[in-house]
mmCIF file of C-alpha atoms in Angstrom:
data_model
loop_
_atom_site.group_PDB
_atom_site.id
_atom_site.type_symbol
_atom_site.label_atom_id
_atom_site.label_comp_id
_atom_site.label_asym_id
_atom_site.label_seq_id
_atom_site.Cartn_x
_atom_site.Cartn_y
_atom_site.Cartn_z
ATOM 1 C CA ALA V 238 -10.654 -7.053 10.615
ATOM 2 C CA GLN V 239 -12.559 -7.276 7.679
ATOM 3 C CA LYS V 240 -16.505 -7.156 8.049
ATOM 4 C CA VAL V 241 -20.530 -6.898 6.109
ATOM 5 C CA THR V 242 -22.680 -6.025 7.599
ATOM 6 C CA GLN V 243 -27.123 -6.577 6.610
ATOM 7 C CA ALA V 244 -28.630 -5.321 8.482
ATOM 8 C CA GLN V 245 -31.428 -5.959 6.436
ATOM 9 C CA THR V 246 -32.958 -9.427 7.616
ATOM 10 C CA GLU V 247 -35.722 -10.276 6.141
ATOM 11 C CA ILE V 248 -38.301 -7.846 3.385
ATOM 12 C CA SER V 249 -41.065 -8.297 1.646
ATOM 13 C CA VAL V 250 -42.336 -6.407 -1.346
ATOM 14 C CA VAL V 251 -45.010 -6.630 -3.776
ATOM 15 C CA GLU V 252 -44.986 -7.384 -7.350
ATOM 16 C CA LYS V 253 -43.173 -4.011 -9.487
ATOM 17 C CA GLU V 254 -42.278 -2.312 -6.539
ATOM 18 C CA ASP V 255 -38.714 -0.408 -6.427
ATOM 19 C CA VAL V 256 -37.053 -2.719 -3.595
ATOM 20 C CA THR V 257 -32.944 -1.749 -1.806
ATOM 21 C CA LEU V 258 -30.685 -4.138 0.132
ATOM 22 C CA ASP V 259 -28.841 -1.723 2.303
ATOM 23 C CA CYS V 260 -24.963 -3.218 3.089
ATOM 24 C CA VAL V 261 -22.221 -1.702 4.912
ATOM 25 C CA TYR V 262 -18.609 -2.966 4.859
ATOM 26 C CA GLU V 263 -15.684 -2.698 6.800
ATOM 27 C CA THR V 264 -12.339 -3.002 5.278
ATOM 28 C CA ARG V 265 -8.594 -1.770 6.476
ATOM 29 C CA ASP V 266 -7.542 -2.512 2.603
ATOM 30 C CA THR V 267 -7.280 0.056 0.699
ATOM 31 C CA THR V 268 -7.487 -2.678 -2.937
ATOM 32 C CA TYR V 269 -10.569 -5.027 -1.768
ATOM 33 C CA TYR V 270 -13.482 -6.177 -3.568
ATOM 34 C CA LEU V 271 -17.219 -5.965 -3.356
ATOM 35 C CA PHE V 272 -20.244 -8.304 -4.001
ATOM 36 C CA TRP V 273 -23.508 -9.374 -4.175
ATOM 37 C CA TYR V 274 -24.490 -12.681 -5.246
ATOM 38 C CA LYS V 275 -28.525 -14.002 -4.749
ATOM 39 C CA GLN V 276 -29.817 -17.092 -3.208
ATOM 40 C CA PRO V 277 -32.901 -18.706 -4.499
ATOM 41 C CA PRO V 278 -34.808 -21.547 -2.592
ATOM 42 C CA SER V 279 -32.465 -23.859 -4.925
ATOM 43 C CA GLY V 280 -29.615 -23.052 -2.956
ATOM 44 C CA GLU V 281 -26.502 -22.561 -5.649
ATOM 45 C CA LEU V 282 -24.949 -19.925 -5.075
ATOM 46 C CA VAL V 283 -25.866 -16.964 -7.992
ATOM 47 C CA PHE V 284 -23.302 -14.175 -8.450
ATOM 48 C CA LEU V 285 -24.390 -11.217 -9.307
ATOM 49 C CA ILE V 286 -21.586 -8.565 -9.478
ATOM 50 C CA ARG V 287 -18.816 -7.691 -8.209
ATOM 51 C CA ARG V 288 -17.032 -4.237 -7.126
ATOM 52 C CA ASN V 289 -13.280 -2.297 -7.033
ATOM 53 C CA SER V 290 -12.931 -0.790 -4.419
ATOM 54 C CA PHE V 291 -11.527 2.315 -7.428
ATOM 55 C CA ASP V 292 -14.741 1.971 -9.507
ATOM 56 C CA GLU V 293 -17.250 3.328 -7.547
ATOM 57 C CA GLN V 294 -19.266 4.383 -10.908
ATOM 58 C CA ASN V 295 -22.622 3.300 -9.837
ATOM 59 C CA GLU V 296 -23.736 0.500 -12.553
ATOM 60 C CA ILE V 297 -27.234 -0.781 -13.218
ATOM 61 C CA SER V 298 -27.429 -3.729 -15.655
ATOM 62 C CA GLY V 299 -31.889 -4.921 -16.491
ATOM 63 C CA ARG V 300 -33.838 -4.612 -13.675
ATOM 64 C CA TYR V 301 -30.553 -4.758 -11.326
ATOM 65 C CA SER V 302 -28.983 -1.099 -9.487
ATOM 66 C CA TRP V 303 -25.463 -1.065 -7.317
ATOM 67 C CA ASN V 304 -24.668 1.937 -5.206
ATOM 68 C CA PHE V 305 -21.206 1.669 -4.362
ATOM 69 C CA GLN V 306 -20.204 4.121 -1.881
ATOM 70 C CA LYS V 307 -16.804 5.036 -0.553
ATOM 71 C CA SER V 308 -17.566 7.742 2.229
ATOM 72 C CA THR V 309 -20.449 5.795 3.733
ATOM 73 C CA SER V 310 -18.991 2.430 3.481
ATOM 74 C CA SER V 311 -21.849 1.474 1.795
ATOM 75 C CA PHE V 312 -22.317 -0.757 -1.334
ATOM 76 C CA ASN V 313 -26.701 -1.524 -1.704
ATOM 77 C CA PHE V 314 -27.609 -3.015 -4.519
ATOM 78 C CA THR V 315 -32.044 -2.321 -5.907
ATOM 79 C CA ILE V 316 -33.863 -4.113 -7.282
ATOM 80 C CA THR V 317 -37.187 -2.142 -10.033
ATOM 81 C CA ALA V 318 -39.877 -3.176 -10.768
ATOM 82 C CA SER V 319 -39.615 -6.356 -8.822
ATOM 83 C CA GLN V 320 -40.482 -9.822 -10.101
ATOM 84 C CA VAL V 321 -41.318 -12.828 -8.092
ATOM 85 C CA VAL V 322 -39.300 -14.686 -9.590
ATOM 86 C CA ASP V 323 -36.101 -12.519 -7.926
ATOM 87 C CA SER V 324 -37.622 -13.980 -4.326
ATOM 88 C CA ALA V 325 -33.740 -15.468 -2.943
ATOM 89 C CA VAL V 326 -31.991 -14.526 -0.149
ATOM 90 C CA TYR V 327 -29.315 -11.949 -1.552
ATOM 91 C CA PHE V 328 -25.712 -12.032 0.079
ATOM 92 C CA CYS V 329 -23.362 -8.819 0.138
ATOM 93 C CA ALA V 330 -19.085 -10.188 0.139
ATOM 94 C CA LEU V 331 -16.126 -8.478 0.217
ATOM 95 C CA SER V 332 -12.682 -9.563 -0.883
ATOM 96 C CA GLY V 333 -9.517 -8.342 -0.392
ATOM 97 C CA VAL V 334 -6.543 -8.753 -2.867
ATOM 98 C CA ARG V 335 -4.108 -10.605 -1.866
ATOM 99 C CA ASP V 336 -6.252 -12.914 0.576
ATOM 100 C CA ASP V 337 -8.237 -14.028 -1.798
ATOM 101 C CA LYS V 338 -11.282 -15.229 0.757
ATOM 102 C CA ILE V 339 -14.845 -13.928 0.641
ATOM 103 C CA ILE V 340 -16.248 -12.289 3.732
ATOM 104 C CA PHE V 341 -20.018 -12.824 2.751
ATOM 105 C CA GLY V 342 -23.310 -10.845 5.597
ATOM 106 C CA LYS V 343 -25.636 -12.085 6.989
ATOM 107 C CA GLY V 344 -27.303 -12.439 4.202
ATOM 108 C CA THR V 345 -31.104 -10.731 3.717
ATOM 109 C CA ARG V 346 -33.775 -12.660 2.115
ATOM 110 C CA LEU V 347 -36.068 -10.728 -0.485
ATOM 111 C CA HIS V 348 -40.024 -11.625 -0.438
ATOM 112 C CA ILE V 349 -41.451 -10.897 -3.695
ATOM 113 C CA LEU V 350 -45.175 -11.863 -3.107
ATOM 114 C CA PRO V 351 -47.555 -11.511 -5.795
ATOM 115 C CA GLY N 232 -18.427 -27.085 -19.580
ATOM 116 C CA ALA N 233 -17.644 -28.571 -15.820
ATOM 117 C CA GLY N 234 -18.366 -26.191 -12.986
ATOM 118 C CA VAL N 235 -16.985 -27.183 -9.739
ATOM 119 C CA SER N 236 -19.051 -30.202 -8.044
ATOM 120 C CA GLN N 237 -19.088 -31.189 -4.912
ATOM 121 C CA SER N 238 -20.340 -35.245 -3.574
ATOM 122 C CA PRO N 239 -22.491 -36.216 -1.798
ATOM 123 C CA ARG N 240 -25.272 -33.764 -2.543
ATOM 124 C CA TYR N 241 -26.787 -33.934 0.382
ATOM 125 C CA LYS N 242 -25.113 -36.350 3.809
ATOM 126 C CA VAL N 243 -26.680 -37.486 7.056
ATOM 127 C CA ALA N 244 -24.661 -38.650 9.740
ATOM 128 C CA LYS N 245 -25.728 -40.110 13.221
ATOM 129 C CA ARG N 246 -23.972 -38.344 15.860
ATOM 130 C CA GLY N 247 -20.375 -39.522 16.630
ATOM 131 C CA GLN N 248 -19.394 -40.118 13.207
ATOM 132 C CA ASP N 249 -17.018 -39.385 11.091
ATOM 133 C CA VAL N 250 -17.331 -37.449 6.926
ATOM 134 C CA ALA N 251 -15.695 -37.649 4.212
ATOM 135 C CA LEU N 252 -17.665 -34.551 1.784
ATOM 136 C CA ARG N 253 -15.839 -34.414 -2.395
ATOM 137 C CA CYS N 254 -15.420 -31.207 -4.353
ATOM 138 C CA ASP N 255 -13.996 -31.811 -8.330
ATOM 139 C CA PRO N 256 -12.784 -27.607 -8.789
ATOM 140 C CA ILE N 257 -13.583 -26.676 -12.596
ATOM 141 C CA SER N 258 -10.311 -28.430 -14.576
ATOM 142 C CA GLY N 259 -6.325 -26.099 -14.522
ATOM 143 C CA HIS N 260 -8.248 -24.126 -11.374
ATOM 144 C CA VAL N 261 -5.270 -23.540 -8.735
ATOM 145 C CA SER N 262 -6.740 -22.055 -5.723
ATOM 146 C CA LEU N 263 -9.468 -23.894 -4.474
ATOM 147 C CA PHE N 264 -11.671 -22.330 -1.080
ATOM 148 C CA TRP N 265 -14.149 -24.816 1.286
ATOM 149 C CA TYR N 266 -16.777 -22.164 3.175
ATOM 150 C CA GLN N 267 -19.295 -23.406 5.870
ATOM 151 C CA GLN N 268 -23.148 -22.148 5.450
ATOM 152 C CA ALA N 269 -25.636 -22.215 8.705
ATOM 153 C CA LEU N 270 -28.489 -22.293 8.162
ATOM 154 C CA GLY N 271 -29.919 -18.639 8.090
ATOM 155 C CA GLN N 272 -26.402 -17.820 7.885
ATOM 156 C CA GLY N 273 -24.056 -16.641 5.196
ATOM 157 C CA PRO N 274 -21.241 -18.972 3.778
ATOM 158 C CA GLU N 275 -17.932 -18.602 5.926
ATOM 159 C CA PHE N 276 -14.367 -19.223 5.008
ATOM 160 C CA LEU N 277 -12.470 -23.046 6.192
ATOM 161 C CA THR N 278 -9.350 -23.200 4.932
ATOM 162 C CA TYR N 279 -7.409 -22.393 1.351
ATOM 163 C CA PHE N 280 -5.530 -24.414 -1.044
ATOM 164 C CA GLN N 281 -3.167 -23.182 -3.549
ATOM 165 C CA ASN N 282 -2.197 -26.746 -5.450
ATOM 166 C CA GLU N 283 -2.096 -29.332 -3.144
ATOM 167 C CA ALA N 284 -0.572 -26.588 -0.743
ATOM 168 C CA GLN N 285 -3.204 -25.584 2.320
ATOM 169 C CA LEU N 286 -2.313 -21.714 2.622
ATOM 170 C CA ASP N 287 -4.720 -21.265 5.277
ATOM 171 C CA LYS N 288 -7.197 -22.806 8.109
ATOM 172 C CA SER N 289 -7.875 -20.033 10.018
ATOM 173 C CA GLY N 290 -11.373 -20.481 9.133
ATOM 174 C CA LEU N 291 -11.707 -24.783 10.499
ATOM 175 C CA PRO N 292 -14.016 -24.047 13.758
ATOM 176 C CA SER N 293 -11.905 -27.286 15.512
ATOM 177 C CA ASP N 294 -8.962 -30.153 15.685
ATOM 178 C CA ARG N 295 -11.836 -32.637 14.275
ATOM 179 C CA PHE N 296 -11.815 -30.882 11.445
ATOM 180 C CA PHE N 297 -9.610 -31.243 8.138
ATOM 181 C CA ALA N 298 -9.551 -30.797 4.911
ATOM 182 C CA GLU N 299 -6.731 -31.999 1.831
ATOM 183 C CA ARG N 300 -5.064 -31.001 -1.559
ATOM 184 C CA PRO N 301 -3.628 -34.282 -2.699
ATOM 185 C CA GLU N 302 -2.513 -33.629 -5.967
ATOM 186 C CA GLY N 303 -4.153 -30.354 -6.050
ATOM 187 C CA SER N 304 -7.079 -30.821 -8.260
ATOM 188 C CA VAL N 305 -9.310 -32.373 -5.566
ATOM 189 C CA SER N 306 -9.989 -31.395 -2.544
ATOM 190 C CA THR N 307 -11.739 -33.852 0.943
ATOM 191 C CA LEU N 308 -13.244 -32.507 3.803
ATOM 192 C CA LYS N 309 -13.174 -34.510 6.539
ATOM 193 C CA ILE N 310 -14.584 -34.089 9.407
ATOM 194 C CA GLN N 311 -14.908 -36.158 12.667
ATOM 195 C CA ARG N 312 -16.823 -37.424 15.661
ATOM 196 C CA THR N 313 -19.376 -35.420 13.620
ATOM 197 C CA GLN N 314 -21.321 -33.124 16.988
ATOM 198 C CA GLN N 315 -24.775 -31.365 16.152
ATOM 199 C CA GLU N 316 -23.787 -27.972 15.656
ATOM 200 C CA ASP N 317 -21.711 -29.336 12.254
ATOM 201 C CA SER N 318 -25.454 -29.409 10.602
ATOM 202 C CA ALA N 319 -24.275 -26.985 6.866
ATOM 203 C CA VAL N 320 -24.446 -26.690 3.829
ATOM 204 C CA TYR N 321 -20.193 -27.292 3.414
ATOM 205 C CA LEU N 322 -19.472 -25.052 -0.237
ATOM 206 C CA CYS N 323 -16.433 -25.523 -2.237
ATOM 207 C CA ALA N 324 -14.688 -23.600 -4.778
ATOM 208 C CA SER N 325 -12.426 -22.169 -6.894
ATOM 209 C CA SER N 326 -10.020 -20.276 -9.749
ATOM 210 C CA LEU N 327 -7.602 -20.095 -11.638
ATOM 211 C CA VAL N 328 -5.179 -18.356 -10.429
ATOM 212 C CA VAL N 329 -3.738 -16.048 -7.609
ATOM 213 C CA ALA N 330 -1.811 -13.447 -8.649
ATOM 214 C CA GLU N 331 -3.111 -9.747 -8.197
ATOM 215 C CA GLY N 332 -5.620 -8.198 -9.341
ATOM 216 C CA TYR N 333 -9.277 -10.913 -8.831
ATOM 217 C CA ASN N 334 -9.122 -14.715 -9.297
ATOM 218 C CA GLU N 335 -12.879 -14.929 -9.277
ATOM 219 C CA GLN N 336 -14.182 -18.596 -7.761
ATOM 220 C CA PHE N 337 -16.622 -20.601 -8.949
ATOM 221 C CA PHE N 338 -18.730 -21.630 -6.580
ATOM 222 C CA GLY N 339 -20.739 -25.803 -6.562
ATOM 223 C CA PRO N 340 -24.040 -26.722 -5.369
ATOM 224 C CA GLY N 341 -22.654 -27.608 -2.035
ATOM 225 C CA THR N 342 -23.250 -30.537 -0.015
ATOM 226 C CA ARG N 343 -25.723 -30.236 2.843
ATOM 227 C CA LEU N 344 -24.957 -32.040 5.919
ATOM 228 C CA THR N 345 -27.644 -33.394 9.109
ATOM 229 C CA VAL N 346 -25.743 -34.391 12.061
ATOM 230 C CA LEU N 347 -28.968 -36.271 13.974
#
């Protein structure tokens, strides 16, 4: 069975602090995809990143970075120098190759305080 | 450049009423997915179509839930005899092609259903 666990339900940090959102996944597939989505108060799901299970290279995009470690089945997301606009719910998710449905974690609600 | 659209955006129903939620996928997209997002939770898979064929309906919570995509484009999710626990945001997503490798899903804005 596939499962995504986001242990942090809610996090509050002061603006400009760095914050890391944790994600642990379970799957029996050898090939799979990992995702992060952002859901701002307006409600739409905003795609942030997709990672193939064969590509463990960490990725940086502006203030965002992702750390994928297969050995610990983790795919953590770090926001550097957080801003108030980063306040949202963030979902980590998992998908197989043949079965395209996406399995989402329960989300981490991030509050960036001014 | 239209994305996935859903209607209505908000629906209030009295318990016991039937509702129909519509999804217009991106033109040409073969696959269509429905997800249910309860308050404070992540989206959960309901069902999946490839063209007009419903290939997976394992996530439908009960036989009150029914989805169709008769012409392989627009899809309707119908909920019969709505219950309060059906209150959620219903998300639709579409992707271009089903094949080996990844087919990106594009999500619509969702329909927020409130059952009183």
